[in-house]
């Protein structure tokens, strides 16, 4: 399949708008006509760029972070609607972590927690992957260890195999500029899930097809970063019906009330200390780095007996 590589617009600098911004980042879903499997494709280029810029991630950390954000979107999409999914990849020896937080409306954000004295979160033996999903029955948590030599995709695959009762193949990746400056051209991935009762024939065909597929980065490049084209490539000549199409975008949930609520959890002595200093406390959101100015009178309000 031929496709042109196109430039992506810079990420929305203010993802906190009420209306989801119009982006090329999308999730498309399809079902094979014989009901044997479903496919979910996500293009997350602008979402990943927005989160990477907000967290000032670089190098391998940026790539892992982008893959984790895509993985969180894909895992969320495998579940019933209205579920929020958070995926945390903890660095080896508990040194630093990457957090991806995917919301049902497509808003996705992330956090890079750097280990003390180090710019990068290290990966290798000793990593762990924590998946948390919220739903009607409360929060569900699952911890897996990535297989030896594996990356984010392998860890997510292990999670899906051990926690979800459905056979899944998940792939996430990025396509980088040739000069290797980590200016992401494309970011995305896919999940293929076998439906209960699927016969062996279609299963074998799909398994062989996926094994022969190029890397996600290459697929994204061929598809020009277009989710529909990527879906068409994965399901080439396989009869299927497209089920849905939704938006993904980088954003945040923070507002002054949330900042005050987090301050309210501080020990009383710490709060008193904060009210003594300047009239205004400058505090930034960990996810989007938006600055909030909290007046000391607001802090005093938190100290008032409730
Ligand atoms: Zn924020």
PDB file of C-alpha atoms and ligand atoms in Angstrom:
ATOM      1  CA  UNK A   1       0.000   0.000   0.000  1.00  0.00           C
ATOM      2  CA  UNK A   2       1.331   3.445  -0.837  1.00  0.00           C
ATOM      3  CA  UNK A   3       0.806   6.493   1.292  1.00  0.00           C
ATOM      4  CA  UNK A   4       2.333   9.853   1.778  1.00  0.00           C
ATOM      5  CA  UNK A   5       3.919  10.937   5.001  1.00  0.00           C
ATOM      6  CA  UNK A   6       2.378  14.197   6.006  1.00  0.00           C
ATOM      7  CA  UNK A   7       3.289  16.826   8.489  1.00  0.00           C
ATOM      8  CA  UNK A   8       1.397  16.925  11.735  1.00  0.00           C
ATOM      9  CA  UNK A   9       0.226  20.132  13.305  1.00  0.00           C
ATOM     10  CA  UNK A  10       1.832  21.019  16.643  1.00  0.00           C
ATOM     11  CA  UNK A  11      -0.121  19.782  19.653  1.00  0.00           C
ATOM     12  CA  UNK A  12      -2.935  21.848  21.048  1.00  0.00           C
ATOM     13  CA  UNK A  13      -1.137  24.042  23.583  1.00  0.00           C
ATOM     14  CA  UNK A  14      -4.225  24.300  25.749  1.00  0.00           C
ATOM     15  CA  UNK A  15      -5.845  20.887  25.861  1.00  0.00           C
ATOM     16  CA  UNK A  16      -8.074  21.872  28.742  1.00  0.00           C
ATOM     17  CA  UNK A  17     -10.797  23.359  26.536  1.00  0.00           C
ATOM     18  CA  UNK A  18     -14.298  22.099  27.216  1.00  0.00           C
ATOM     19  CA  UNK A  19     -14.871  20.900  23.660  1.00  0.00           C
ATOM     20  CA  UNK A  20     -12.491  18.153  22.501  1.00  0.00           C
ATOM     21  CA  UNK A  21     -10.173  19.710  19.915  1.00  0.00           C
ATOM     22  CA  UNK A  22     -10.458  18.400  16.373  1.00  0.00           C
ATOM     23  CA  UNK A  23      -7.395  16.221  15.780  1.00  0.00           C
ATOM     24  CA  UNK A  24      -6.317  13.522  13.381  1.00  0.00           C
ATOM     25  CA  UNK A  25      -5.850  11.220  16.344  1.00  0.00           C
ATOM     26  CA  UNK A  26      -8.579   8.635  16.223  1.00  0.00           C
ATOM     27  CA  UNK A  27      -9.656   5.174  17.201  1.00  0.00           C
ATOM     28  CA  UNK A  28     -11.481   3.011  14.660  1.00  0.00           C
ATOM     29  CA  UNK A  29     -13.045  -0.357  15.360  1.00  0.00           C
ATOM     30  CA  UNK A  30     -14.040  -3.145  13.012  1.00  0.00           C
ATOM     31  CA  UNK A  31     -15.554  -6.622  13.208  1.00  0.00           C
ATOM     32  CA  UNK A  32     -14.776  -9.468  10.794  1.00  0.00           C
ATOM     33  CA  UNK A  33     -17.876 -10.471   8.840  1.00  0.00           C
ATOM     34  CA  UNK A  34     -17.676 -14.042  10.168  1.00  0.00           C
ATOM     35  CA  UNK A  35     -17.665 -12.740  13.776  1.00  0.00           C
ATOM     36  CA  UNK A  36     -14.315 -14.370  14.522  1.00  0.00           C
ATOM     37  CA  UNK A  37     -12.368 -11.325  15.653  1.00  0.00           C
ATOM     38  CA  UNK A  38     -12.450  -7.603  16.109  1.00  0.00           C
ATOM     39  CA  UNK A  39      -9.767  -5.046  15.402  1.00  0.00           C
ATOM     40  CA  UNK A  40      -9.173  -1.712  17.123  1.00  0.00           C
ATOM     41  CA  UNK A  41      -6.747   0.765  15.584  1.00  0.00           C
ATOM     42  CA  UNK A  42      -5.474   3.919  17.307  1.00  0.00           C
ATOM     43  CA  UNK A  43      -3.498   6.821  15.856  1.00  0.00           C
ATOM     44  CA  UNK A  44      -2.138   8.896  18.745  1.00  0.00           C
ATOM     45  CA  UNK A  45       0.526  11.122  17.173  1.00  0.00           C
ATOM     46  CA  UNK A  46      -0.706  14.498  18.395  1.00  0.00           C
ATOM     47  CA  UNK A  47      -1.775  13.098  21.768  1.00  0.00           C
ATOM     48  CA  UNK A  48       1.690  11.660  22.369  1.00  0.00           C
ATOM     49  CA  UNK A  49       3.391  14.827  21.165  1.00  0.00           C
ATOM     50  CA  UNK A  50       1.296  16.934  23.518  1.00  0.00           C
ATOM     51  CA  UNK A  51       2.091  14.733  26.506  1.00  0.00           C
ATOM     52  CA  UNK A  52       5.794  14.470  25.594  1.00  0.00           C
ATOM     53  CA  UNK A  53       6.047  18.261  25.285  1.00  0.00           C
ATOM     54  CA  UNK A  54       4.242  18.835  28.600  1.00  0.00           C
ATOM     55  CA  UNK A  55       6.536  16.361  30.376  1.00  0.00           C
ATOM     56  CA  UNK A  56       9.686  17.373  28.443  1.00  0.00           C
ATOM     57  CA  UNK A  57      10.453  13.717  27.801  1.00  0.00           C
ATOM     58  CA  UNK A  58      13.280  12.840  25.426  1.00  0.00           C
ATOM     59  CA  UNK A  59      15.015   9.840  23.921  1.00  0.00           C
ATOM     60  CA  UNK A  60      13.981   6.329  24.874  1.00  0.00           C
ATOM     61  CA  UNK A  61      11.819   7.676  27.708  1.00  0.00           C
ATOM     62  CA  UNK A  62       9.758   9.669  25.180  1.00  0.00           C
ATOM     63  CA  UNK A  63       9.336   6.609  22.971  1.00  0.00           C
ATOM     64  CA  UNK A  64       8.254   4.360  25.845  1.00  0.00           C
ATOM     65  CA  UNK A  65       5.938   7.123  27.079  1.00  0.00           C
ATOM     66  CA  UNK A  66       4.322   7.455  23.621  1.00  0.00           C
ATOM     67  CA  UNK A  67       3.843   3.691  23.447  1.00  0.00           C
ATOM     68  CA  UNK A  68       2.333   3.577  26.915  1.00  0.00           C
ATOM     69  CA  UNK A  69      -0.162   6.350  26.070  1.00  0.00           C
ATOM     70  CA  UNK A  70      -1.214   4.426  22.952  1.00  0.00           C
ATOM     71  CA  UNK A  71      -1.477   1.228  24.969  1.00  0.00           C
ATOM     72  CA  UNK A  72      -3.718   2.882  27.561  1.00  0.00           C
ATOM     73  CA  UNK A  73      -6.025   4.127  24.782  1.00  0.00           C
ATOM     74  CA  UNK A  74      -6.173   0.651  23.197  1.00  0.00           C
ATOM     75  CA  UNK A  75      -6.785  -1.172  26.499  1.00  0.00           C
ATOM     76  CA  UNK A  76      -9.559   1.318  27.302  1.00  0.00           C
ATOM     77  CA  UNK A  77     -11.118   0.700  23.909  1.00  0.00           C
ATOM     78  CA  UNK A  78     -11.238  -3.059  24.510  1.00  0.00           C
ATOM     79  CA  UNK A  79     -13.565  -2.460  27.450  1.00  0.00           C
ATOM     80  CA  UNK A  80     -17.128  -1.340  27.703  1.00  0.00           C
ATOM     81  CA  UNK A  81     -17.602   2.404  27.301  1.00  0.00           C
ATOM     82  CA  UNK A  82     -17.270   4.821  30.225  1.00  0.00           C
ATOM     83  CA  UNK A  83     -14.207   3.123  31.638  1.00  0.00           C
ATOM     84  CA  UNK A  84     -11.094   5.090  32.484  1.00  0.00           C
ATOM     85  CA  UNK A  85      -7.796   3.242  32.159  1.00  0.00           C
ATOM     86  CA  UNK A  86      -4.507   4.170  33.804  1.00  0.00           C
ATOM     87  CA  UNK A  87      -1.333   2.282  32.962  1.00  0.00           C
ATOM     88  CA  UNK A  88       1.830   2.747  35.002  1.00  0.00           C
ATOM     89  CA  UNK A  89       5.183   1.408  33.864  1.00  0.00           C
ATOM     90  CA  UNK A  90       7.536   1.380  36.830  1.00  0.00           C
ATOM     91  CA  UNK A  91      11.254   1.629  36.120  1.00  0.00           C
ATOM     92  CA  UNK A  92      13.603  -1.156  37.133  1.00  0.00           C
ATOM     93  CA  UNK A  93      14.202  -1.214  40.875  1.00  0.00           C
ATOM     94  CA  UNK A  94      11.317   1.196  41.403  1.00  0.00           C
ATOM     95  CA  UNK A  95      13.362   3.987  39.819  1.00  0.00           C
ATOM     96  CA  UNK A  96      10.893   6.382  38.250  1.00  0.00           C
ATOM     97  CA  UNK A  97       7.717   5.605  36.345  1.00  0.00           C
ATOM     98  CA  UNK A  98       5.646   6.514  33.335  1.00  0.00           C
ATOM     99  CA  UNK A  99       1.911   7.055  33.767  1.00  0.00           C
ATOM    100  CA  UNK A 100      -0.723   7.053  31.012  1.00  0.00           C
ATOM    101  CA  UNK A 101      -4.277   8.115  31.865  1.00  0.00           C
ATOM    102  CA  UNK A 102      -6.954   7.494  29.193  1.00  0.00           C
ATOM    103  CA  UNK A 103     -10.482   8.802  29.682  1.00  0.00           C
ATOM    104  CA  UNK A 104     -13.702   7.602  28.044  1.00  0.00           C
ATOM    105  CA  UNK A 105     -14.193  10.842  26.080  1.00  0.00           C
ATOM    106  CA  UNK A 106     -10.800  10.335  24.408  1.00  0.00           C
ATOM    107  CA  UNK A 107      -8.926  12.794  26.621  1.00  0.00           C
ATOM    108  CA  UNK A 108      -5.555  11.278  27.379  1.00  0.00           C
ATOM    109  CA  UNK A 109      -2.719  12.598  29.516  1.00  0.00           C
ATOM    110  CA  UNK A 110       0.487  11.312  31.024  1.00  0.00           C
ATOM    111  CA  UNK A 111       3.160  11.810  33.614  1.00  0.00           C
ATOM    112  CA  UNK A 112       6.910  11.123  33.605  1.00  0.00           C
ATOM    113  CA  UNK A 113       8.190  10.613  37.138  1.00  0.00           C
ATOM    114  CA  UNK A 114      11.961  10.775  36.871  1.00  0.00           C
ATOM    115  CA  UNK A 115      14.136   8.909  39.343  1.00  0.00           C
ATOM    116  CA  UNK A 116      16.176  11.106  41.692  1.00  0.00           C
ATOM    117  CA  UNK A 117      19.217  12.506  39.936  1.00  0.00           C
ATOM    118  CA  UNK A 118      18.369  10.987  36.555  1.00  0.00           C
ATOM    119  CA  UNK A 119      16.644  12.343  33.434  1.00  0.00           C
ATOM    120  CA  UNK A 120      15.482   8.974  32.179  1.00  0.00           C
ATOM    121  CA  UNK A 121      13.325   6.198  33.512  1.00  0.00           C
ATOM    122  CA  UNK A 122      15.342   3.018  33.063  1.00  0.00           C
ATOM    123  CA  UNK A 123      13.859  -0.080  31.498  1.00  0.00           C
ATOM    124  CA  UNK A 124      14.878  -3.662  31.780  1.00  0.00           C
ATOM    125  CA  UNK A 125      14.559  -6.573  34.165  1.00  0.00           C
ATOM    126  CA  UNK A 126      12.647  -5.551  37.276  1.00  0.00           C
ATOM    127  CA  UNK A 127      10.098  -3.352  35.503  1.00  0.00           C
ATOM    128  CA  UNK A 128       6.467  -3.743  36.369  1.00  0.00           C
ATOM    129  CA  UNK A 129       3.274  -2.757  34.614  1.00  0.00           C
ATOM    130  CA  UNK A 130       0.271  -1.700  36.657  1.00  0.00           C
ATOM    131  CA  UNK A 131      -3.093  -1.425  34.899  1.00  0.00           C
ATOM    132  CA  UNK A 132      -5.983   0.252  36.709  1.00  0.00           C
ATOM    133  CA  UNK A 133      -9.432   0.521  35.243  1.00  0.00           C
ATOM    134  CA  UNK A 134     -12.491   2.079  36.713  1.00  0.00           C
ATOM    135  CA  UNK A 135     -16.005   0.929  36.012  1.00  0.00           C
ATOM    136  CA  UNK A 136     -19.409   0.331  37.483  1.00  0.00           C
ATOM    137  CA  UNK A 137     -17.981  -2.276  39.879  1.00  0.00           C
ATOM    138  CA  UNK A 138     -15.228  -0.014  41.176  1.00  0.00           C
ATOM    139  CA  UNK A 139     -11.512   0.027  40.508  1.00  0.00           C
ATOM    140  CA  UNK A 140      -9.777  -3.027  39.104  1.00  0.00           C
ATOM    141  CA  UNK A 141      -5.987  -3.343  39.426  1.00  0.00           C
ATOM    142  CA  UNK A 142      -3.575  -5.746  37.826  1.00  0.00           C
ATOM    143  CA  UNK A 143       0.219  -5.951  38.014  1.00  0.00           C
ATOM    144  CA  UNK A 144       2.371  -7.837  35.527  1.00  0.00           C
ATOM    145  CA  UNK A 145       6.101  -7.952  34.877  1.00  0.00           C
ATOM    146  CA  UNK A 146       7.166  -7.376  31.275  1.00  0.00           C
ATOM    147  CA  UNK A 147       8.756 -10.500  29.791  1.00  0.00           C
ATOM    148  CA  UNK A 148      12.544 -10.497  29.499  1.00  0.00           C
ATOM    149  CA  UNK A 149      13.713  -8.356  26.605  1.00  0.00           C
ATOM    150  CA  UNK A 150      10.179  -7.137  26.027  1.00  0.00           C
ATOM    151  CA  UNK A 151       8.921  -3.595  25.714  1.00  0.00           C
ATOM    152  CA  UNK A 152       5.653  -1.834  26.399  1.00  0.00           C
ATOM    153  CA  UNK A 153       3.699  -3.893  23.829  1.00  0.00           C
ATOM    154  CA  UNK A 154       4.895  -7.209  25.270  1.00  0.00           C
ATOM    155  CA  UNK A 155       3.973  -6.094  28.794  1.00  0.00           C
ATOM    156  CA  UNK A 156       0.496  -5.040  27.651  1.00  0.00           C
ATOM    157  CA  UNK A 157       0.033  -8.325  25.805  1.00  0.00           C
ATOM    158  CA  UNK A 158       0.872 -10.224  28.966  1.00  0.00           C
ATOM    159  CA  UNK A 159      -1.645  -8.085  30.846  1.00  0.00           C
ATOM    160  CA  UNK A 160      -4.400  -8.790  28.321  1.00  0.00           C
ATOM    161  CA  UNK A 161      -3.630 -12.510  28.348  1.00  0.00           C
ATOM    162  CA  UNK A 162      -3.598 -12.798  32.128  1.00  0.00           C
ATOM    163  CA  UNK A 163      -6.391 -10.404  33.028  1.00  0.00           C
ATOM    164  CA  UNK A 164      -8.906 -10.395  30.219  1.00  0.00           C
ATOM    165  CA  UNK A 165     -10.639 -13.585  29.200  1.00  0.00           C
ATOM    166  CA  UNK A 166     -10.067 -13.046  25.529  1.00  0.00           C
ATOM    167  CA  UNK A 167      -7.119 -13.890  23.264  1.00  0.00           C
ATOM    168  CA  UNK A 168      -5.565 -10.622  22.117  1.00  0.00           C
ATOM    169  CA  UNK A 169      -2.642  -9.375  20.123  1.00  0.00           C
ATOM    170  CA  UNK A 170      -1.581  -5.798  20.847  1.00  0.00           C
ATOM    171  CA  UNK A 171       1.077  -3.752  19.073  1.00  0.00           C
ATOM    172  CA  UNK A 172       2.174  -0.168  19.723  1.00  0.00           C
ATOM    173  CA  UNK A 173       4.914   1.853  18.093  1.00  0.00           C
ATOM    174  CA  UNK A 174       6.237   5.063  16.652  1.00  0.00           C
ATOM    175  CA  UNK A 175       7.673   6.108  13.336  1.00  0.00           C
ATOM    176  CA  UNK A 176      10.545   8.522  13.781  1.00  0.00           C
ATOM    177  CA  UNK A 177      12.054  11.064  11.459  1.00  0.00           C
ATOM    178  CA  UNK A 178      15.092   9.683   9.658  1.00  0.00           C
ATOM    179  CA  UNK A 179      17.440  12.121  11.335  1.00  0.00           C
ATOM    180  CA  UNK A 180      16.517  10.399  14.596  1.00  0.00           C
ATOM    181  CA  UNK A 181      15.798  13.572  16.521  1.00  0.00           C
ATOM    182  CA  UNK A 182      12.699  11.970  18.034  1.00  0.00           C
ATOM    183  CA  UNK A 183      10.446  14.390  16.198  1.00  0.00           C
ATOM    184  CA  UNK A 184       7.635  11.872  16.055  1.00  0.00           C
ATOM    185  CA  UNK A 185       6.099  11.546  12.643  1.00  0.00           C
ATOM    186  CA  UNK A 186       3.508   9.005  13.718  1.00  0.00           C
ATOM    187  CA  UNK A 187       2.466   7.146  16.819  1.00  0.00           C
ATOM    188  CA  UNK A 188      -0.192   4.464  17.176  1.00  0.00           C
ATOM    189  CA  UNK A 189      -1.042   0.803  17.438  1.00  0.00           C
ATOM    190  CA  UNK A 190      -3.691  -1.868  17.201  1.00  0.00           C
ATOM    191  CA  UNK A 191      -5.403  -4.679  19.073  1.00  0.00           C
ATOM    192  CA  UNK A 192      -6.801  -7.806  17.473  1.00  0.00           C
ATOM    193  CA  UNK A 193      -9.129  -9.810  19.704  1.00  0.00           C
ATOM    194  CA  UNK A 194     -10.522 -13.240  18.963  1.00  0.00           C
ATOM    195  CA  UNK A 195     -14.174 -13.504  19.806  1.00  0.00           C
ATOM    196  CA  UNK A 196     -15.516 -16.400  21.887  1.00  0.00           C
ATOM    197  CA  UNK A 197     -16.281 -19.461  19.784  1.00  0.00           C
ATOM    198  CA  UNK A 198     -14.056 -18.412  16.868  1.00  0.00           C
ATOM    199  CA  UNK A 199     -13.090 -21.376  14.692  1.00  0.00           C
ATOM    200  CA  UNK A 200      -9.448 -22.359  14.261  1.00  0.00           C
ATOM    201  CA  UNK A 201      -9.330 -21.531  10.548  1.00  0.00           C
ATOM    202  CA  UNK A 202      -9.801 -17.738  10.748  1.00  0.00           C
ATOM    203  CA  UNK A 203      -7.675 -17.713  13.904  1.00  0.00           C
ATOM    204  CA  UNK A 204      -4.747 -19.307  12.047  1.00  0.00           C
ATOM    205  CA  UNK A 205      -5.150 -16.917   9.113  1.00  0.00           C
ATOM    206  CA  UNK A 206      -5.117 -13.873  11.384  1.00  0.00           C
ATOM    207  CA  UNK A 207      -2.221 -15.171  13.505  1.00  0.00           C
ATOM    208  CA  UNK A 208      -0.093 -15.776  10.402  1.00  0.00           C
ATOM    209  CA  UNK A 209      -1.038 -12.408   8.983  1.00  0.00           C
ATOM    210  CA  UNK A 210      -0.041 -10.559  12.160  1.00  0.00           C
ATOM    211  CA  UNK A 211       3.234 -12.481  12.402  1.00  0.00           C
ATOM    212  CA  UNK A 212       4.101 -11.350   8.863  1.00  0.00           C
ATOM    213  CA  UNK A 213       3.099  -7.729   9.467  1.00  0.00           C
ATOM    214  CA  UNK A 214       5.757  -5.024   9.421  1.00  0.00           C
ATOM    215  CA  UNK A 215       6.352  -3.066  12.635  1.00  0.00           C
ATOM    216  CA  UNK A 216       3.716  -0.600  13.785  1.00  0.00           C
ATOM    217  CA  UNK A 217       6.036   2.265  12.833  1.00  0.00           C
ATOM    218  CA  UNK A 218       6.287   0.972   9.286  1.00  0.00           C
ATOM    219  CA  UNK A 219       2.536   0.358   9.062  1.00  0.00           C
ATOM    220  CA  UNK A 220       1.888   3.910  10.284  1.00  0.00           C
ATOM    221  CA  UNK A 221       4.274   5.331   7.722  1.00  0.00           C
ATOM    222  CA  UNK A 222       2.620   3.348   4.922  1.00  0.00           C
ATOM    223  CA  UNK A 223      -0.804   4.512   6.092  1.00  0.00           C
ATOM    224  CA  UNK A 224       0.304   8.157   6.243  1.00  0.00           C
ATOM    225  CA  UNK A 225      -0.710   8.239   9.900  1.00  0.00           C
ATOM    226  CA  UNK A 226      -4.336   7.613   8.947  1.00  0.00           C
ATOM    227  CA  UNK A 227      -6.327   5.251  11.200  1.00  0.00           C
ATOM    228  CA  UNK A 228      -8.656   4.079   8.402  1.00  0.00           C
ATOM    229  CA  UNK A 229      -5.712   3.243   6.156  1.00  0.00           C
ATOM    230  CA  UNK A 230      -4.011   1.325   8.937  1.00  0.00           C
ATOM    231  CA  UNK A 231      -7.217  -0.647   9.522  1.00  0.00           C
ATOM    232  CA  UNK A 232      -7.502  -1.373   5.801  1.00  0.00           C
ATOM    233  CA  UNK A 233      -3.913  -2.646   5.755  1.00  0.00           C
ATOM    234  CA  UNK A 234      -4.476  -4.957   8.727  1.00  0.00           C
ATOM    235  CA  UNK A 235      -7.696  -6.350   7.227  1.00  0.00           C
ATOM    236  CA  UNK A 236      -6.624  -6.357   3.589  1.00  0.00           C
ATOM    237  CA  UNK A 237      -8.982  -8.639   1.609  1.00  0.00           C
ATOM    238  CA  UNK A 238     -10.742  -9.764   4.792  1.00  0.00           C
ATOM    239  CA  UNK A 239     -14.455  -8.945   4.744  1.00  0.00           C
ATOM    240  CA  UNK A 240     -15.292  -6.730   7.717  1.00  0.00           C
ATOM    241  CA  UNK A 241     -17.623  -4.039   8.948  1.00  0.00           C
ATOM    242  CA  UNK A 242     -16.433  -0.815  10.541  1.00  0.00           C
ATOM    243  CA  UNK A 243     -18.116  -0.448  13.928  1.00  0.00           C
ATOM    244  CA  UNK A 244     -17.085   2.929  15.219  1.00  0.00           C
ATOM    245  CA  UNK A 245     -14.810   5.881  15.109  1.00  0.00           C
ATOM    246  CA  UNK A 246     -13.874   8.156  17.995  1.00  0.00           C
ATOM    247  CA  UNK A 247     -11.579  11.025  18.867  1.00  0.00           C
ATOM    248  CA  UNK A 248      -8.406  10.877  20.963  1.00  0.00           C
ATOM    249  CA  UNK A 249      -6.687  14.019  22.187  1.00  0.00           C
ATOM    250  CA  UNK A 250      -4.186  15.256  24.724  1.00  0.00           C
ATOM    251  CA  UNK A 251      -5.712  17.234  27.548  1.00  0.00           C
ATOM    252  CA  UNK A 252      -6.081  17.482  31.271  1.00  0.00           C
ATOM    253  CA  UNK A 253      -8.691  17.427  34.003  1.00  0.00           C
ATOM    254  CA  UNK A 254      -7.141  19.946  36.332  1.00  0.00           C
ATOM    255  CA  UNK A 255      -8.834  23.052  37.659  1.00  0.00           C
ATOM    256  CA  UNK A 256      -8.438  25.236  40.714  1.00  0.00           C
ATOM    257  CA  UNK A 257     -10.846  23.113  42.731  1.00  0.00           C
ATOM    258  CA  UNK A 258      -8.788  19.973  42.060  1.00  0.00           C
ATOM    259  CA  UNK A 259      -5.586  21.790  43.046  1.00  0.00           C
ATOM    260  CA  UNK A 260      -7.214  22.959  46.289  1.00  0.00           C
ATOM    261  CA  UNK A 261      -8.507  19.448  46.935  1.00  0.00           C
ATOM    262  CA  UNK A 262      -4.994  18.033  46.615  1.00  0.00           C
ATOM    263  CA  UNK A 263      -3.619  20.751  48.895  1.00  0.00           C
ATOM    264  CA  UNK A 264      -6.309  19.864  51.420  1.00  0.00           C
ATOM    265  CA  UNK A 265      -4.739  16.420  51.820  1.00  0.00           C
ATOM    266  CA  UNK A 266      -1.492  17.966  53.140  1.00  0.00           C
ATOM    267  CA  UNK A 267      -0.761  17.690  56.858  1.00  0.00           C
ATOM    268  CA  UNK A 268      -2.205  20.646  58.787  1.00  0.00           C
ATOM    269  CA  UNK A 269       1.256  21.930  59.825  1.00  0.00           C
ATOM    270  CA  UNK A 270       2.365  22.076  56.168  1.00  0.00           C
ATOM    271  CA  UNK A 271      -0.758  24.032  55.231  1.00  0.00           C
ATOM    272  CA  UNK A 272      -0.170  26.519  58.058  1.00  0.00           C
ATOM    273  CA  UNK A 273       3.403  27.000  56.822  1.00  0.00           C
ATOM    274  CA  UNK A 274       2.138  27.701  53.285  1.00  0.00           C
ATOM    275  CA  UNK A 275      -0.232  30.409  54.539  1.00  0.00           C
ATOM    276  CA  UNK A 276       2.616  32.256  56.307  1.00  0.00           C
ATOM    277  CA  UNK A 277       4.680  33.025  53.201  1.00  0.00           C
ATOM    278  CA  UNK A 278       3.703  34.986  50.102  1.00  0.00           C
ATOM    279  CA  UNK A 279       0.177  36.133  49.427  1.00  0.00           C
ATOM    280  CA  UNK A 280      -0.036  33.840  46.433  1.00  0.00           C
ATOM    281  CA  UNK A 281       1.157  30.237  46.158  1.00  0.00           C
ATOM    282  CA  UNK A 282       2.214  29.288  42.605  1.00  0.00           C
ATOM    283  CA  UNK A 283       1.489  25.653  41.913  1.00  0.00           C
ATOM    284  CA  UNK A 284       1.639  23.747  38.624  1.00  0.00           C
ATOM    285  CA  UNK A 285      -0.374  20.727  37.484  1.00  0.00           C
ATOM    286  CA  UNK A 286       1.877  17.655  37.323  1.00  0.00           C
ATOM    287  CA  UNK A 287       0.251  16.458  34.074  1.00  0.00           C
ATOM    288  CA  UNK A 288      -0.174  19.542  31.878  1.00  0.00           C
ATOM    289  CA  UNK A 289       2.082  21.952  33.846  1.00  0.00           C
ATOM    290  CA  UNK A 290      -0.617  24.642  33.847  1.00  0.00           C
ATOM    291  CA  UNK A 291       0.101  27.180  36.599  1.00  0.00           C
ATOM    292  CA  UNK A 292      -2.377  27.951  39.349  1.00  0.00           C
ATOM    293  CA  UNK A 293      -2.135  30.879  41.736  1.00  0.00           C
ATOM    294  CA  UNK A 294      -3.694  29.996  45.072  1.00  0.00           C
ATOM    295  CA  UNK A 295      -4.287  32.936  47.409  1.00  0.00           C
ATOM    296  CA  UNK A 296      -3.352  32.531  51.057  1.00  0.00           C
ATOM    297  CA  UNK A 297      -6.976  33.288  51.991  1.00  0.00           C
ATOM    298  CA  UNK A 298      -7.977  30.161  50.026  1.00  0.00           C
ATOM    299  CA  UNK A 299      -5.407  28.138  51.968  1.00  0.00           C
ATOM    300  CA  UNK A 300      -6.757  29.566  55.220  1.00  0.00           C
ATOM    301  CA  UNK A 301     -10.178  28.378  54.064  1.00  0.00           C
ATOM    302  CA  UNK A 302      -8.810  24.819  53.943  1.00  0.00           C
ATOM    303  CA  UNK A 303      -7.705  25.172  57.565  1.00  0.00           C
ATOM    304  CA  UNK A 304     -11.127  26.224  58.787  1.00  0.00           C
ATOM    305  CA  UNK A 305     -12.872  23.485  60.764  1.00  0.00           C
ATOM    306  CA  UNK A 306     -15.477  21.768  58.621  1.00  0.00           C
TER     307      UNK A 306
HETATM  308 ZN1  LIG B   1      -3.479  19.772  34.256  1.00  0.00          ZN
END
